[in-house]
Structure formats: structure tokens, C-alpha cells
């Protein structure tokens, strides 16, 4: 059965006229209320992003997840992602093991390279080591998950000699996912290691990602991993409302302004309504619309990729908290039950 969850980056709302940025403490309080609602309406998992920029509220997902763990009962709690390349895997693992204990075994780590680079100079890492850092730190993180006592030597971190890591998670290990964009190298690595993968489909046509899914599955099988344990998911920009046109028209300014803020640093042309409308079409990457449209498109994506997990990234541009709460309620009470009922037929 496919799990359906929600991912957030903790975007701060920015007034387009005045440039005023929402206070981070206000947004974090809203996020915790939103996670509580997710838990109440049956959302399967929640993922919190890590960013080190003025337009995002959350630099330490594990702290927000620990707060959420104390006020929820069922929902799985994950990073989305932890920027592993600029983190210390030992401290990261301890932090998430603590979240796991608070939540009674609901914590997960989603490791990735991150979509921004601010954390590298902030924590004293060289961007020239971008790939080597991730590969080495992933190796250490997986070793920490498989054994309490560690002997390990690497290039970018001091060695560990007969060190014992505490605390351990509830079940002595936690699920570790890998988040990937569009690089073949990343999906082959994950397949070789037998790790579940979350694909970020945040532009273009989802069908274009199918070759990467096939490469990942082939690498997973070729390296002797049990297909009964195979897990794969997608992360897609989403927002839900009662009326398709009304929610699209309302949400578009939030989305386009955030795309332009990010695009201004990356040389993208101004975001256009035609891009948004294509994204919402059956061929595009956006799931923005009413319940029936959203159910149909999630099922379409499931059919293309054979998913075990779907993540709706719902706070791009930081839409109003009251609208977020309504969208979460629709997702949990209407969309998720209909998707699962269709998959059970």
C-alpha cells in the first residue's frame, strides 16, 4: 500500500509590496499546528526541510520534529532533507535517535545533498568536495545505523575507534531514505546500497523521470536486494482546495513569487502563468486543484512509477496558515482515503 504524506521547507511568507518577512517563530508555531492536524486526519508521514537562508524558518529539522513528536501519535516524522554533506553524521544520528525515542519509533532520516549551498561555508566545508563529502558521510551514517560500536576512517572527518553511539533508536535502527533530483549517479548509488529513494519532481513532465526510476530499480535488483523491501517515492509541489480554478488562482501568486525569488539567484527567466497551468495539466509536475483532480493525478503518478510513497510539498511560497489547514484537512479526509480505496480495488 502506498503511503501518502506531506513535505515542507518552512517557507516564510514575504509581503510582495513591502518586502516584510514573516517572523520565524510565528511560522514554526504554525507548522506545529499543521503537523498536529496531519496526525489527526490520517496523513502517513511528514517531512521537514533544512535551509540556512533568510526566507526559510527551519535550519534544524530534528528540533521541529522533536517538538512535533511530543504532540502527535501516529504520523511518521522525517527530515526532507537533512543536508548530509555539511552535517556531522554522528550528531545527526544521535539527534534523530532522540526524536525516535520521543515519538516511540516514528523517526526517519532523509539524507540529501540539498538544493542550496549556504550550509557548506557556514559549517566550514569546501564546495569542491561536494560529491566526496556526501559519499563518505553517507557511508558513516549507514554504519552508525547498523552497529552501536563503530570503527571508521574517512578523509573529511576524524576517525572513530571503538566508539559506542548513544542513544540507540527504539528498534536499534531507523529508516534512512535518500533524496535525489535528476542525477543517474545518485540513483545508482542508492540502488547499490538498497536504500529507499525519494525523487523530487519539481519541474517538467513526470514521465521524463521514468528512465531514472528504471535505472534505480535495476541497480537495486542487480545488487541482490530483496524486492519485497523495495521502496520508492516522489515529492511534488501540491496544494488543494474545494474548487479547482479558485484554488489555482489564489495560490498562483504565492508560488510564482517564490519561483522568482529562487530563480533570480539561478538565472531563471520570470515565472509565467502558462508554466503554472501546464504544471497543473495531466502532463505536468504540479498537483494543485480540487479533490477529484488531485486523486486522479496521484493515481496517475503511482501508475507510472509503482510508488510506495507520495509526498505533497505544500508550503511553497508560504500560503496563508488557514488555507494550509484547510488543504491538509482535504488531503487527509478526502484525497488520501480515495487514493487508498482506488489502490485496494
Coordinates of C-alpha atoms in Angstrom, one line a residue:
X1 CA 0.0 0.0 0.0
X2 CA 1.3 3.4 -0.9
X3 CA 1.9 5.9 2.0
X4 CA 0.8 9.5 1.4
X5 CA 2.4 12.3 3.3
X6 CA 3.3 16.0 3.3
X7 CA 6.7 17.7 3.0
X8 CA 7.5 21.3 3.9
X9 CA 10.6 23.5 3.7
X10 CA 9.3 26.1 6.2
X11 CA 9.0 28.9 3.7
X12 CA 8.4 32.3 5.4
X13 CA 5.7 34.4 3.9
X14 CA 7.1 37.6 2.2
X15 CA 4.9 40.6 1.5
X16 CA 5.3 41.3 -2.2
X17 CA 4.6 45.0 -1.6
X18 CA 6.6 45.8 1.5
X19 CA 9.2 43.0 1.5
X20 CA 8.3 42.2 5.1
X21 CA 9.4 38.7 6.0
X22 CA 7.2 36.7 8.4
X23 CA 8.8 36.1 11.9
X24 CA 10.3 32.6 12.0
X25 CA 8.8 31.9 15.5
X26 CA 5.3 32.6 14.0
X27 CA 5.8 30.2 11.1
X28 CA 7.3 27.4 13.4
X29 CA 4.2 27.7 15.6
X30 CA 2.0 27.3 12.6
X31 CA 4.0 24.3 11.3
X32 CA 3.5 22.5 14.6
X33 CA -0.3 23.1 14.4
X34 CA -0.3 21.9 10.8
X35 CA 1.6 18.7 11.8
X36 CA -0.9 18.1 14.7
X37 CA -3.7 18.3 12.2
X38 CA -2.0 15.9 9.8
X39 CA -1.7 13.4 12.6
X40 CA -5.4 13.8 13.4
X41 CA -6.7 13.4 9.8
X42 CA -4.6 10.3 9.0
X43 CA -1.6 11.7 6.9
X44 CA 1.0 8.9 6.9
X45 CA 4.2 10.9 7.2
X46 CA 5.6 14.4 7.5
X47 CA 9.0 15.6 6.2
X48 CA 10.7 18.8 7.3
X49 CA 13.4 20.5 5.2
X50 CA 16.7 22.1 6.2
X51 CA 17.7 25.6 4.9
X52 CA 20.1 28.3 6.1
X53 CA 18.5 31.3 4.4
X54 CA 16.5 34.3 5.5
X55 CA 13.4 33.1 3.6
X56 CA 13.1 29.8 5.5
X57 CA 12.2 29.2 9.1
X58 CA 13.9 25.9 9.8
X59 CA 17.6 25.2 9.9
X60 CA 17.4 22.2 12.2
X61 CA 14.6 19.8 11.2
X62 CA 15.3 17.4 14.0
X63 CA 14.3 20.1 16.6
X64 CA 11.0 20.8 14.9
X65 CA 10.4 17.1 14.6
X66 CA 11.1 16.5 18.3
X67 CA 8.5 19.2 19.1
X68 CA 6.1 17.5 16.7
X69 CA 6.8 14.1 18.2
X70 CA 5.5 15.2 21.6
X71 CA 2.1 16.3 20.3
X72 CA 1.4 13.6 17.7
X73 CA 0.6 9.9 18.0
X74 CA 0.8 8.1 14.6
X75 CA 2.4 10.1 11.9
X76 CA 6.0 9.2 10.8
X77 CA 8.4 12.1 11.2
X78 CA 11.3 12.6 8.8
X79 CA 13.7 15.3 7.5
X80 CA 13.2 16.3 3.9
X81 CA 16.1 16.6 3.7
X82 CA 19.0 16.6 6.1
X83 CA 21.9 18.2 4.2
X84 CA 24.3 15.3 5.0
X85 CA 27.3 16.7 3.1
X86 CA 27.6 19.6 5.6
X87 CA 26.5 17.7 8.7
X88 CA 28.3 15.5 11.2
X89 CA 26.6 12.1 10.8
X90 CA 27.3 11.2 14.4
X91 CA 25.5 14.2 15.8
X92 CA 22.7 13.8 13.2
X93 CA 22.1 10.2 14.1
X94 CA 22.0 11.0 17.8
X95 CA 19.5 13.8 17.2
X96 CA 17.2 11.6 15.2
X97 CA 17.6 8.7 17.6
X98 CA 16.3 11.1 20.2
X99 CA 13.4 12.1 18.1
X100 CA 12.7 8.3 17.6
X101 CA 12.6 7.8 21.3
X102 CA 10.3 10.7 21.9
X103 CA 8.0 9.5 19.1
X104 CA 8.1 5.9 20.1
X105 CA 9.8 4.7 16.9
X106 CA 8.3 7.1 14.3
X107 CA 11.5 8.9 13.2
X108 CA 13.2 8.6 9.8
X109 CA 16.2 10.3 8.2
X110 CA 16.1 11.5 4.6
X111 CA 19.6 12.4 3.5
X112 CA 20.4 14.5 0.5
X113 CA 22.9 17.0 -0.9
X114 CA 20.4 19.8 -0.5
X115 CA 19.1 22.2 -3.2
X116 CA 21.1 25.2 -1.8
X117 CA 24.7 25.6 -0.8
X118 CA 24.7 28.0 2.1
X119 CA 25.4 25.3 4.7
X120 CA 28.9 24.5 3.2
X121 CA 30.7 27.7 4.1
X122 CA 28.6 28.0 7.2
X123 CA 30.0 24.8 8.6
X124 CA 33.4 25.1 7.1
X125 CA 33.2 22.8 4.1
X126 CA 34.6 23.2 0.6
X127 CA 32.2 23.0 -2.3
X128 CA 34.9 21.4 -4.4
X129 CA 34.4 18.3 -2.1
X130 CA 30.6 18.3 -2.8
X131 CA 30.4 14.7 -4.1
X132 CA 33.1 13.2 -1.9
X133 CA 31.6 14.7 1.3
X134 CA 28.2 13.1 0.6
X135 CA 29.5 9.7 -0.3
X136 CA 31.8 9.5 2.7
X137 CA 29.2 10.8 5.2
X138 CA 26.5 8.5 3.8
X139 CA 28.8 5.6 4.4
X140 CA 29.3 6.6 8.1
X141 CA 25.6 7.3 8.6
X142 CA 24.7 3.8 7.4
X143 CA 27.4 2.3 9.6
X144 CA 26.0 4.1 12.6
X145 CA 22.6 2.7 11.8
X146 CA 23.8 -0.9 11.6
X147 CA 26.0 -1.0 14.7
X148 CA 26.3 0.7 18.1
X149 CA 30.1 0.3 18.2
X150 CA 31.9 2.0 15.3
X151 CA 35.4 1.7 13.8
X152 CA 35.6 4.0 10.8
X153 CA 38.1 6.1 8.9
X154 CA 37.5 8.8 6.3
X155 CA 39.1 11.8 4.7
X156 CA 36.8 14.6 5.8
X157 CA 36.1 13.7 9.5
X158 CA 38.3 12.3 12.3
X159 CA 38.4 8.6 12.6
X160 CA 36.2 6.6 15.1
X161 CA 37.9 3.8 17.0
X162 CA 35.8 1.5 19.1
X163 CA 33.3 4.4 19.8
X164 CA 29.8 3.5 21.0
X165 CA 26.9 5.7 20.0
X166 CA 24.1 6.6 22.3
X167 CA 21.2 6.7 22.4
X168 CA 20.0 4.0 20.1
X169 CA 16.6 4.2 18.3
X170 CA 13.6 2.3 19.6
X171 CA 14.2 -0.7 17.2
X172 CA 18.0 -0.2 17.3
X173 CA 17.9 1.3 13.7
X174 CA 15.9 3.8 11.7
X175 CA 14.7 4.0 8.1
X176 CA 17.2 6.1 6.1
X177 CA 15.9 7.4 2.7
X178 CA 18.0 9.1 0.0
X179 CA 16.5 12.2 -1.7
X180 CA 17.6 12.7 -5.4
X181 CA 17.0 15.2 -8.1
X182 CA 17.9 14.0 -11.6
X183 CA 21.4 12.5 -11.4
X184 CA 22.0 9.0 -12.6
X185 CA 25.0 8.6 -10.3
X186 CA 22.8 9.2 -7.2
X187 CA 20.1 6.7 -8.2
X188 CA 22.7 4.0 -9.0
X189 CA 24.4 4.6 -5.6
X190 CA 21.1 4.3 -3.8
X191 CA 20.2 1.1 -5.7
X192 CA 23.5 -0.5 -5.0
X193 CA 23.1 0.3 -1.3
X194 CA 19.5 -1.0 -1.2
X195 CA 18.2 2.3 0.1
X196 CA 14.7 3.8 -0.5
X197 CA 14.7 6.8 -2.7
X198 CA 12.5 9.9 -2.8
X199 CA 12.6 11.6 -6.3
X200 CA 12.0 15.4 -6.3
X201 CA 9.8 16.0 -9.3
X202 CA 9.6 19.8 -9.2
X203 CA 9.6 20.8 -12.8
X204 CA 8.8 19.5 -16.3
X205 CA 6.9 16.3 -17.0
X206 CA 7.0 13.4 -14.5
X207 CA 7.1 10.9 -17.3
X208 CA 10.7 12.2 -18.1
X209 CA 11.8 10.7 -14.8
X210 CA 10.8 7.1 -15.6
X211 CA 14.3 6.2 -17.0
X212 CA 15.8 7.2 -13.7
X213 CA 13.3 5.0 -11.8
X214 CA 14.1 2.1 -14.1
X215 CA 17.9 2.6 -13.6
X216 CA 17.3 2.7 -9.8
X217 CA 15.2 -0.5 -9.8
X218 CA 17.8 -2.3 -12.0
X219 CA 20.7 -1.3 -9.7
X220 CA 18.6 -2.4 -6.7
X221 CA 17.9 -5.8 -8.2
X222 CA 21.4 -6.3 -9.7
X223 CA 22.9 -5.9 -6.2
X224 CA 20.9 -8.7 -4.7
X225 CA 18.4 -6.7 -2.7
X226 CA 15.0 -8.2 -1.9
X227 CA 12.3 -6.6 -4.0
X228 CA 9.9 -7.1 -1.1
X229 CA 11.8 -4.4 0.7
X230 CA 11.8 -2.0 -2.4
X231 CA 10.6 1.5 -1.6
X232 CA 10.4 4.5 -3.9
X233 CA 8.6 7.8 -3.6
X234 CA 8.1 11.1 -5.3
X235 CA 8.0 14.6 -3.9
X236 CA 5.8 17.0 -5.8
X237 CA 4.6 20.6 -5.3
X238 CA 0.9 20.4 -4.3
X239 CA -2.0 22.4 -2.9
X240 CA -5.6 21.5 -2.5
X241 CA -9.0 23.3 -2.4
X242 CA -12.7 22.8 -2.9
X243 CA -12.8 24.5 -6.3
X244 CA -10.0 23.8 -8.9
X245 CA -9.9 27.2 -10.6
X246 CA -10.4 29.1 -7.4
X247 CA -7.5 27.4 -5.6
X248 CA -5.2 27.7 -8.6
X249 CA -5.9 31.4 -9.0
X250 CA -5.5 32.0 -5.3
X251 CA -2.3 30.0 -4.9
X252 CA -0.5 31.2 -8.1
X253 CA 0.9 34.5 -6.7
X254 CA 2.5 32.6 -3.7
X255 CA 4.0 30.0 -6.0
X256 CA 5.2 32.3 -8.8
X257 CA 6.8 34.8 -6.3
X258 CA 8.8 32.0 -4.7
X259 CA 9.9 30.6 -8.0
X260 CA 11.1 34.1 -9.0
X261 CA 12.9 34.5 -5.7
X262 CA 14.8 31.3 -6.2
X263 CA 15.2 31.8 -9.9
X264 CA 16.7 35.2 -9.5
X265 CA 19.8 33.6 -8.0
X266 CA 20.0 30.9 -10.6
X267 CA 19.4 32.8 -13.9
X268 CA 15.9 31.6 -14.5
X269 CA 13.5 33.7 -16.6
X270 CA 10.5 35.2 -14.8
X271 CA 7.9 32.5 -13.9
X272 CA 4.8 32.6 -16.1
X273 CA 1.2 31.6 -15.6
X274 CA 1.4 29.4 -18.7
X275 CA 4.1 27.3 -16.8
X276 CA 1.8 27.0 -13.8
X277 CA -1.1 25.9 -15.9
X278 CA 1.0 23.4 -17.8
X279 CA 2.3 22.1 -14.5
X280 CA -1.3 21.6 -13.3
X281 CA -2.2 19.7 -16.5
X282 CA -2.1 15.8 -16.6
X283 CA 1.4 16.1 -18.1
X284 CA 2.9 18.5 -15.6
X285 CA 4.6 18.4 -12.2
X286 CA 2.0 20.3 -10.1
X287 CA -0.9 18.8 -8.1
X288 CA -2.9 21.9 -7.5
X289 CA -6.6 21.6 -7.7
X290 CA -9.7 20.1 -6.2
X291 CA -10.1 16.7 -4.6
X292 CA -11.1 14.7 -7.7
X293 CA -8.3 16.2 -9.8
X294 CA -5.7 15.6 -7.1
X295 CA -6.8 12.0 -6.6
X296 CA -6.7 11.3 -10.3
X297 CA -3.2 12.8 -10.7
X298 CA -1.7 11.0 -7.7
X299 CA -3.1 7.7 -9.1
X300 CA -1.6 8.6 -12.5
X301 CA 1.8 9.2 -10.9
X302 CA 1.5 5.9 -9.0
X303 CA 0.7 4.0 -12.1
X304 CA 3.7 5.5 -14.0
X305 CA 6.3 4.7 -11.2
X306 CA 4.8 2.0 -9.0
X307 CA 5.2 4.2 -5.9
X308 CA 5.3 3.1 -2.3
X309 CA 5.2 6.7 -1.1
X310 CA 3.9 10.1 -2.3
X311 CA 4.9 13.4 -0.7
X312 CA 2.9 16.5 -1.3
X313 CA 5.2 19.6 -0.8
X314 CA 2.5 22.0 0.3
X315 CA 4.2 25.2 1.6
X316 CA 6.0 26.6 -1.4
X317 CA 5.7 30.4 -1.1
X318 CA 4.1 30.0 2.4
X319 CA 0.4 30.2 1.6
X320 CA -1.8 31.5 4.5
X321 CA -1.9 29.3 7.5
X322 CA -5.7 29.0 7.5
X323 CA -5.7 27.9 3.9
X324 CA -2.9 25.4 4.7
X325 CA -5.0 23.9 7.4
X326 CA -8.0 23.5 5.1
X327 CA -5.8 22.0 2.4
X328 CA -4.3 19.5 4.9
X329 CA -7.8 18.6 6.1
X330 CA -9.0 17.9 2.5
X331 CA -5.9 15.8 1.8
X332 CA -6.3 13.7 4.9
X333 CA -10.1 13.3 4.9
X334 CA -10.9 13.2 1.2
X335 CA -7.8 12.7 -1.0
X336 CA -5.9 10.0 0.9
X337 CA -8.9 7.8 1.6
X338 CA -10.0 7.9 -2.1
X339 CA -6.4 7.2 -3.4
X340 CA -6.1 4.2 -1.0
X341 CA -9.6 2.9 -1.9
X342 CA -8.7 3.0 -5.6
X343 CA -5.4 1.2 -5.0
X344 CA -7.2 -1.5 -2.9
X345 CA -9.6 -2.4 -5.7

